[in-house]
């Protein structure tokens, strides 16, 4: 139903997450679209699991379209941001 964007890069992933279908829980396509975005992330970053506390997550700032990591624990936020490539190249 959905097609992975070409080229697939961080910018295109940010655009996918900025879509209402991704972040509006009451959107009729929410669950299917979230699964699609998850698959796009797996294609881009690989299938390595990111371990984190349940209180840390990535979110899209709808004003800027940027991904930010939110939650408790600066060490955990930094780890997730690094794995998502939000802190620049490793």
Tab-separated table of N, CA, C and O in Angstrom:
chain	number	residue	atom	x	y	z
A	1	UNK	N	0.819	-1.187	0.000
A	1	UNK	CA	0.000	0.000	0.000
A	1	UNK	C	0.870	1.260	0.000
A	1	UNK	O	0.612	2.191	-0.736
A	2	UNK	N	1.922	1.280	0.825
A	2	UNK	CA	2.827	2.421	0.886
A	2	UNK	C	4.139	2.029	0.221
A	2	UNK	O	4.513	0.871	0.215
A	3	UNK	N	4.832	3.016	-0.316
A	3	UNK	CA	6.115	2.753	-0.963
A	3	UNK	C	7.218	3.455	-0.192
A	3	UNK	O	7.096	4.622	0.166
A	4	UNK	N	8.323	2.741	0.014
A	4	UNK	CA	9.481	3.326	0.673
A	4	UNK	C	10.065	4.385	-0.262
A	4	UNK	O	10.241	4.129	-1.447
A	5	UNK	N	10.306	5.595	0.263
A	5	UNK	CA	10.772	6.681	-0.599
A	5	UNK	C	12.150	6.409	-1.189
A	5	UNK	O	12.959	5.691	-0.618
A	6	UNK	N	12.363	7.001	-2.344
A	6	UNK	CA	13.673	6.929	-2.994
A	6	UNK	C	14.099	8.349	-3.325
A	6	UNK	O	13.344	9.050	-3.987
A	7	UNK	N	15.207	8.829	-2.875
A	7	UNK	CA	16.158	8.094	-2.042
A	7	UNK	C	15.667	7.999	-0.610
A	7	UNK	O	14.970	8.885	-0.122
A	8	UNK	N	16.030	6.910	0.038
A	8	UNK	CA	15.714	6.725	1.447
A	8	UNK	C	16.862	7.306	2.259
A	8	UNK	O	17.999	6.851	2.158
A	9	UNK	N	16.578	8.347	3.016
A	9	UNK	CA	17.595	8.999	3.831
A	9	UNK	C	16.914	9.592	5.066
A	9	UNK	O	15.701	9.423	5.245
A	10	UNK	N	17.672	10.259	5.907
A	10	UNK	CA	17.094	10.812	7.133
A	10	UNK	C	16.020	11.844	6.827
A	10	UNK	O	15.012	11.908	7.526
A	11	UNK	N	16.218	12.627	5.797
A	11	UNK	CA	15.216	13.629	5.424
A	11	UNK	C	13.894	12.971	5.031
A	11	UNK	O	12.819	13.399	5.448
A	12	UNK	N	13.970	11.912	4.233
A	12	UNK	CA	12.734	11.240	3.822
A	12	UNK	C	12.081	10.525	5.005
A	12	UNK	O	10.851	10.485	5.107
A	13	UNK	N	12.882	9.988	5.932
A	13	UNK	CA	12.310	9.376	7.137
A	13	UNK	C	11.605	10.435	7.987
A	13	UNK	O	10.518	10.190	8.524
A	14	UNK	N	12.212	11.609	8.107
A	14	UNK	CA	11.569	12.699	8.856
A	14	UNK	C	10.238	13.078	8.219
A	14	UNK	O	9.256	13.337	8.928
A	15	UNK	N	10.192	13.118	6.887
A	15	UNK	CA	8.930	13.449	6.212
A	15	UNK	C	7.876	12.376	6.479
A	15	UNK	O	6.700	12.693	6.670
A	16	UNK	N	8.280	11.106	6.480
A	16	UNK	CA	7.327	10.031	6.783
A	16	UNK	C	6.740	10.207	8.182
A	16	UNK	O	5.534	10.056	8.384
A	17	UNK	N	7.610	10.526	9.151
A	17	UNK	CA	7.135	10.666	10.533
A	17	UNK	C	6.317	11.938	10.742
A	17	UNK	O	5.517	12.014	11.660
A	18	UNK	N	6.493	12.940	9.887
A	18	UNK	CA	5.728	14.178	10.021
A	18	UNK	C	4.294	14.021	9.509
A	18	UNK	O	3.439	14.851	9.800
A	19	UNK	N	4.031	12.957	8.781
A	19	UNK	CA	2.706	12.706	8.229
A	19	UNK	C	1.700	12.448	9.357
A	19	UNK	O	1.995	11.739	10.319
A	20	UNK	N	0.498	13.020	9.229
A	20	UNK	CA	-0.565	12.823	10.235
A	20	UNK	C	-0.831	11.350	10.528
A	20	UNK	O	-1.161	10.987	11.659
A	21	UNK	N	-0.721	10.525	9.517
A	21	UNK	CA	-1.008	9.099	9.715
A	21	UNK	C	-0.062	8.470	10.723
A	21	UNK	O	-0.413	7.483	11.376
A	22	UNK	N	1.137	9.024	10.866
A	22	UNK	CA	2.130	8.461	11.782
A	22	UNK	C	1.866	8.863	13.234
A	22	UNK	O	1.967	8.053	14.130
A	23	UNK	N	1.538	10.113	13.472
A	23	UNK	CA	1.492	10.593	14.861
A	23	UNK	C	0.092	10.824	15.403
A	23	UNK	O	-0.070	11.039	16.592
A	24	UNK	N	-0.943	10.768	14.592
A	24	UNK	CA	-2.314	10.920	15.102
A	24	UNK	C	-2.893	9.540	15.383
A	24	UNK	O	-3.247	8.797	14.460
A	25	UNK	N	-3.013	9.223	16.673
A	25	UNK	CA	-3.508	7.904	17.073
A	25	UNK	C	-4.887	7.589	16.518
A	25	UNK	O	-5.225	6.431	16.315
A	26	UNK	N	-5.707	8.614	16.276
A	26	UNK	CA	-7.076	8.370	15.828
A	26	UNK	C	-7.208	8.338	14.299
A	26	UNK	O	-8.305	8.175	13.777
A	27	UNK	N	-6.106	8.473	13.580
A	27	UNK	CA	-6.160	8.404	12.113
A	27	UNK	C	-6.471	6.960	11.709
A	27	UNK	O	-5.903	6.021	12.265
A	28	UNK	N	-7.373	6.753	10.747
A	28	UNK	CA	-7.738	5.377	10.375
A	28	UNK	C	-6.583	4.535	9.847
A	28	UNK	O	-6.632	3.310	9.921
A	29	UNK	N	-5.530	5.164	9.325
A	29	UNK	CA	-4.381	4.418	8.808
A	29	UNK	C	-3.212	4.392	9.789
A	29	UNK	O	-2.119	3.944	9.436
A	30	UNK	N	-3.412	4.871	11.015
A	30	UNK	CA	-2.317	5.040	11.977
A	30	UNK	C	-1.486	3.769	12.164
A	30	UNK	O	-0.269	3.792	11.992
A	31	UNK	N	-2.116	2.677	12.515
A	31	UNK	CA	-1.369	1.442	12.824
A	31	UNK	C	-0.605	0.940	11.597
A	31	UNK	O	0.579	0.597	11.694
A	32	UNK	N	-1.263	0.911	10.449
A	32	UNK	CA	-0.606	0.419	9.235
A	32	UNK	C	0.533	1.346	8.821
A	32	UNK	O	1.606	0.880	8.415
A	33	UNK	N	0.328	2.653	8.947
A	33	UNK	CA	1.357	3.599	8.542
A	33	UNK	C	2.552	3.550	9.489
A	33	UNK	O	3.700	3.623	9.048
A	34	UNK	N	2.299	3.392	10.794
A	34	UNK	CA	3.413	3.258	11.744
A	34	UNK	C	4.240	2.020	11.416
A	34	UNK	O	5.462	2.061	11.468
A	35	UNK	N	3.580	0.937	11.079
A	35	UNK	CA	4.304	-0.289	10.715
A	35	UNK	C	5.149	-0.050	9.458
A	35	UNK	O	6.292	-0.488	9.375
A	36	UNK	N	4.589	0.668	8.479
A	36	UNK	CA	5.323	1.006	7.260
A	36	UNK	C	6.559	1.845	7.586
A	36	UNK	O	7.653	1.578	7.079
A	37	UNK	N	6.416	2.863	8.452
A	37	UNK	CA	7.545	3.726	8.810
A	37	UNK	C	8.608	2.913	9.542
A	37	UNK	O	9.807	3.084	9.306
A	38	UNK	N	8.181	2.002	10.399
A	38	UNK	CA	9.125	1.118	11.092
A	38	UNK	C	9.925	0.304	10.083
A	38	UNK	O	11.144	0.167	10.212
A	39	UNK	N	9.257	-0.205	9.063
A	39	UNK	CA	9.955	-0.973	8.026
A	39	UNK	C	10.931	-0.075	7.257
A	39	UNK	O	12.032	-0.507	6.915
A	40	UNK	N	10.541	1.167	6.998
A	40	UNK	CA	11.450	2.094	6.311
A	40	UNK	C	12.699	2.331	7.150
A	40	UNK	O	13.818	2.362	6.629
A	41	UNK	N	12.516	2.495	8.476
A	41	UNK	CA	13.666	2.661	9.366
A	41	UNK	C	14.555	1.431	9.322
A	41	UNK	O	15.781	1.545	9.293
A	42	UNK	N	13.974	0.244	9.298
A	42	UNK	CA	14.762	-0.989	9.243
A	42	UNK	C	15.566	-1.055	7.947
A	42	UNK	O	16.715	-1.486	7.941
A	43	UNK	N	14.964	-0.621	6.849
A	43	UNK	CA	15.689	-0.613	5.569
A	43	UNK	C	16.868	0.344	5.636
A	43	UNK	O	17.935	0.057	5.105
A	44	UNK	N	16.678	1.488	6.285
A	44	UNK	CA	17.735	2.501	6.317
A	44	UNK	C	18.813	2.190	7.351
A	44	UNK	O	19.991	2.287	7.073
A	45	UNK	N	18.400	1.835	8.565
A	45	UNK	CA	19.351	1.626	9.662
A	45	UNK	C	19.706	0.171	9.890
A	45	UNK	O	20.564	-0.130	10.699
A	46	UNK	N	19.034	-0.748	9.242
A	46	UNK	CA	19.247	-2.158	9.505
A	46	UNK	C	18.270	-2.633	10.563
A	46	UNK	O	17.454	-1.877	11.069
A	47	UNK	N	18.360	-3.889	10.924
A	47	UNK	CA	17.386	-4.465	11.839
A	47	UNK	C	17.900	-4.549	13.272
A	47	UNK	O	17.266	-5.167	14.116
A	48	UNK	N	19.044	-3.943	13.555
A	48	UNK	CA	19.584	-3.967	14.916
A	48	UNK	C	18.589	-3.304	15.875
A	48	UNK	O	18.100	-2.217	15.623
A	49	UNK	N	18.292	-3.994	16.952
A	49	UNK	CA	17.369	-3.453	17.946
A	49	UNK	C	18.074	-2.399	18.787
A	49	UNK	O	19.227	-2.560	19.163
A	50	UNK	N	17.372	-1.332	19.094
A	50	UNK	CA	17.881	-0.291	19.977
A	50	UNK	C	17.292	-0.548	21.347
A	50	UNK	O	16.083	-0.567	21.513
A	51	UNK	N	18.153	-0.795	22.332
A	51	UNK	CA	17.638	-1.020	23.676
A	51	UNK	C	17.580	0.315	24.404
A	51	UNK	O	18.481	1.132	24.320
A	52	UNK	N	16.471	0.534	25.077
A	52	UNK	CA	16.281	1.784	25.810
A	52	UNK	C	15.246	1.556	26.899
A	52	UNK	O	14.537	0.567	26.897
A	53	UNK	N	15.181	2.490	27.805
A	53	UNK	CA	14.131	2.422	28.805
A	53	UNK	C	12.820	2.778	28.124
A	53	UNK	O	12.803	3.477	27.116
A	54	UNK	N	11.689	2.353	28.682
A	54	UNK	CA	10.418	2.691	28.054
A	54	UNK	C	10.077	4.176	28.169
A	54	UNK	O	9.104	4.628	27.606
A	55	UNK	N	10.896	4.936	28.893
A	55	UNK	CA	10.612	6.351	29.092
A	55	UNK	C	11.403	7.247	28.145
A	55	UNK	O	11.457	8.448	28.332
A	56	UNK	N	12.013	6.665	27.138
A	56	UNK	CA	12.772	7.440	26.157
A	56	UNK	C	12.194	7.128	24.785
A	56	UNK	O	11.965	5.981	24.451
A	57	UNK	N	11.935	8.170	23.994
A	57	UNK	CA	11.405	7.956	22.660
A	57	UNK	C	11.816	9.098	21.742
A	57	UNK	O	12.200	10.159	22.197
A	58	UNK	N	11.730	8.825	20.457
A	58	UNK	CA	11.990	9.866	19.459
A	58	UNK	C	10.654	10.476	19.064
A	58	UNK	O	9.647	9.790	18.975
A	59	UNK	N	10.657	11.780	18.847
A	59	UNK	CA	9.439	12.487	18.458
A	59	UNK	C	9.756	13.467	17.337
A	59	UNK	O	10.884	13.930	17.207
A	60	UNK	N	8.756	13.774	16.532
A	60	UNK	CA	8.908	14.743	15.456
A	60	UNK	C	8.363	16.082	15.924
A	60	UNK	O	7.234	16.170	16.402
A	61	UNK	N	9.172	17.118	15.809
A	61	UNK	CA	8.714	18.477	16.089
A	61	UNK	C	7.949	18.937	14.856
A	61	UNK	O	8.520	19.109	13.785
A	62	UNK	N	6.644	19.117	14.986
A	62	UNK	CA	5.810	19.410	13.831
A	62	UNK	C	6.068	20.797	13.255
A	62	UNK	O	5.745	21.054	12.105
A	63	UNK	N	6.637	21.706	14.025
A	63	UNK	CA	6.956	23.033	13.495
A	63	UNK	C	8.199	23.006	12.621
A	63	UNK	O	8.264	23.671	11.596
A	64	UNK	N	9.205	22.247	13.040
A	64	UNK	CA	10.473	22.232	12.299
A	64	UNK	C	10.658	20.981	11.454
A	64	UNK	O	11.514	20.950	10.583
A	65	UNK	N	9.890	19.914	11.739
A	65	UNK	CA	10.054	18.649	11.032
A	65	UNK	C	11.254	17.856	11.507
A	65	UNK	O	11.598	16.840	10.931
A	66	UNK	N	11.898	18.302	12.570
A	66	UNK	CA	13.094	17.632	13.082
A	66	UNK	C	12.713	16.555	14.100
A	66	UNK	O	11.735	16.678	14.813
A	67	UNK	N	13.537	15.521	14.151
A	67	UNK	CA	13.352	14.458	15.129
A	67	UNK	C	14.124	14.834	16.383
A	67	UNK	O	15.262	15.285	16.310
A	68	UNK	N	13.497	14.675	17.535
A	68	UNK	CA	14.187	14.914	18.796
A	68	UNK	C	13.922	13.725	19.717
A	68	UNK	O	12.932	13.031	19.573
A	69	UNK	N	14.838	13.498	20.628
A	69	UNK	CA	14.707	12.410	21.586
A	69	UNK	C	14.247	13.015	22.903
A	69	UNK	O	14.824	13.975	23.399
A	70	UNK	N	13.182	12.427	23.461
A	70	UNK	CA	12.600	12.936	24.688
A	70	UNK	C	12.567	11.829	25.726
A	70	UNK	O	12.591	10.662	25.408
A	71	UNK	N	12.454	12.227	26.990
A	71	UNK	CA	12.268	11.268	28.058
A	71	UNK	C	13.263	11.445	29.171
A	71	UNK	O	14.043	12.397	29.201
A	72	UNK	N	13.218	10.505	30.093
A	72	UNK	CA	14.073	10.546	31.271
A	72	UNK	C	15.460	10.018	30.934
A	72	UNK	O	15.627	9.201	30.066
A	73	UNK	N	16.431	10.475	31.657
A	73	UNK	CA	17.776	9.924	31.583
A	73	UNK	C	18.601	10.462	30.438
A	73	UNK	O	18.447	10.023	29.309
A	74	UNK	N	19.486	11.438	30.707
A	74	UNK	CA	20.299	12.002	29.626
A	74	UNK	C	21.194	10.971	28.951
A	74	UNK	O	21.420	11.053	27.744
A	75	UNK	N	21.691	10.000	29.678
A	75	UNK	CA	22.548	8.983	29.057
A	75	UNK	C	21.746	8.163	28.047
A	75	UNK	O	22.216	7.898	26.937
A	76	UNK	N	20.527	7.777	28.424
A	76	UNK	CA	19.686	7.000	27.526
A	76	UNK	C	19.266	7.825	26.316
A	76	UNK	O	19.271	7.347	25.189
A	77	UNK	N	18.919	9.101	26.521
A	77	UNK	CA	18.552	9.963	25.396
A	77	UNK	C	19.727	10.090	24.435
A	77	UNK	O	19.554	10.028	23.226
A	78	UNK	N	20.936	10.264	24.973
A	78	UNK	CA	22.118	10.373	24.133
A	78	UNK	C	22.369	9.104	23.339
A	78	UNK	O	22.725	9.158	22.164
A	79	UNK	N	22.178	7.955	23.980
A	79	UNK	CA	22.390	6.674	23.302
A	79	UNK	C	21.418	6.522	22.137
A	79	UNK	O	21.815	6.149	21.029
A	80	UNK	N	20.153	6.833	22.365
A	80	UNK	CA	19.162	6.717	21.306
A	80	UNK	C	19.461	7.723	20.196
A	80	UNK	O	19.422	7.396	19.017
A	81	UNK	N	19.764	8.959	20.551
A	81	UNK	CA	20.084	9.977	19.552
A	81	UNK	C	21.275	9.552	18.707
A	81	UNK	O	21.280	9.720	17.485
A	82	UNK	N	22.295	8.973	19.342
A	82	UNK	CA	23.466	8.498	18.597
A	82	UNK	C	23.091	7.396	17.622
A	82	UNK	O	23.534	7.395	16.474
A	83	UNK	N	22.280	6.452	18.064
A	83	UNK	CA	21.901	5.332	17.195
A	83	UNK	C	21.029	5.788	16.039
A	83	UNK	O	21.054	5.185	14.971
A	84	UNK	N	20.248	6.852	16.243
A	84	UNK	CA	19.420	7.384	15.169
A	84	UNK	C	20.193	8.348	14.284
A	84	UNK	O	19.673	8.846	13.295
A	85	UNK	N	21.443	8.640	14.656
A	85	UNK	CA	22.267	9.554	13.874
A	85	UNK	C	21.904	11.018	14.054
A	85	UNK	O	22.208	11.838	13.216
A	86	UNK	N	21.263	11.353	15.175
A	86	UNK	CA	20.822	12.730	15.411
A	86	UNK	C	21.924	13.609	15.968
A	86	UNK	O	21.778	14.827	16.000
A	87	UNK	N	23.017	13.024	16.406
A	87	UNK	CA	24.138	13.785	16.969
A	87	UNK	C	25.292	13.892	15.982
A	87	UNK	O	26.409	14.160	16.372
A	88	UNK	N	25.023	13.667	14.724
A	88	UNK	CA	26.094	13.730	13.723
A	88	UNK	C	26.755	12.372	13.566
A	88	UNK	O	26.389	11.399	14.222
A	89	UNK	N	27.745	12.273	12.705
A	89	UNK	CA	28.420	10.987	12.485
A	89	UNK	C	29.147	10.509	13.733
A	89	UNK	O	29.641	11.322	14.501
A	90	UNK	N	29.171	9.219	13.887
A	90	UNK	CA	29.833	8.619	15.056
A	90	UNK	C	31.337	8.708	14.940
A	90	UNK	O	31.897	8.823	13.915
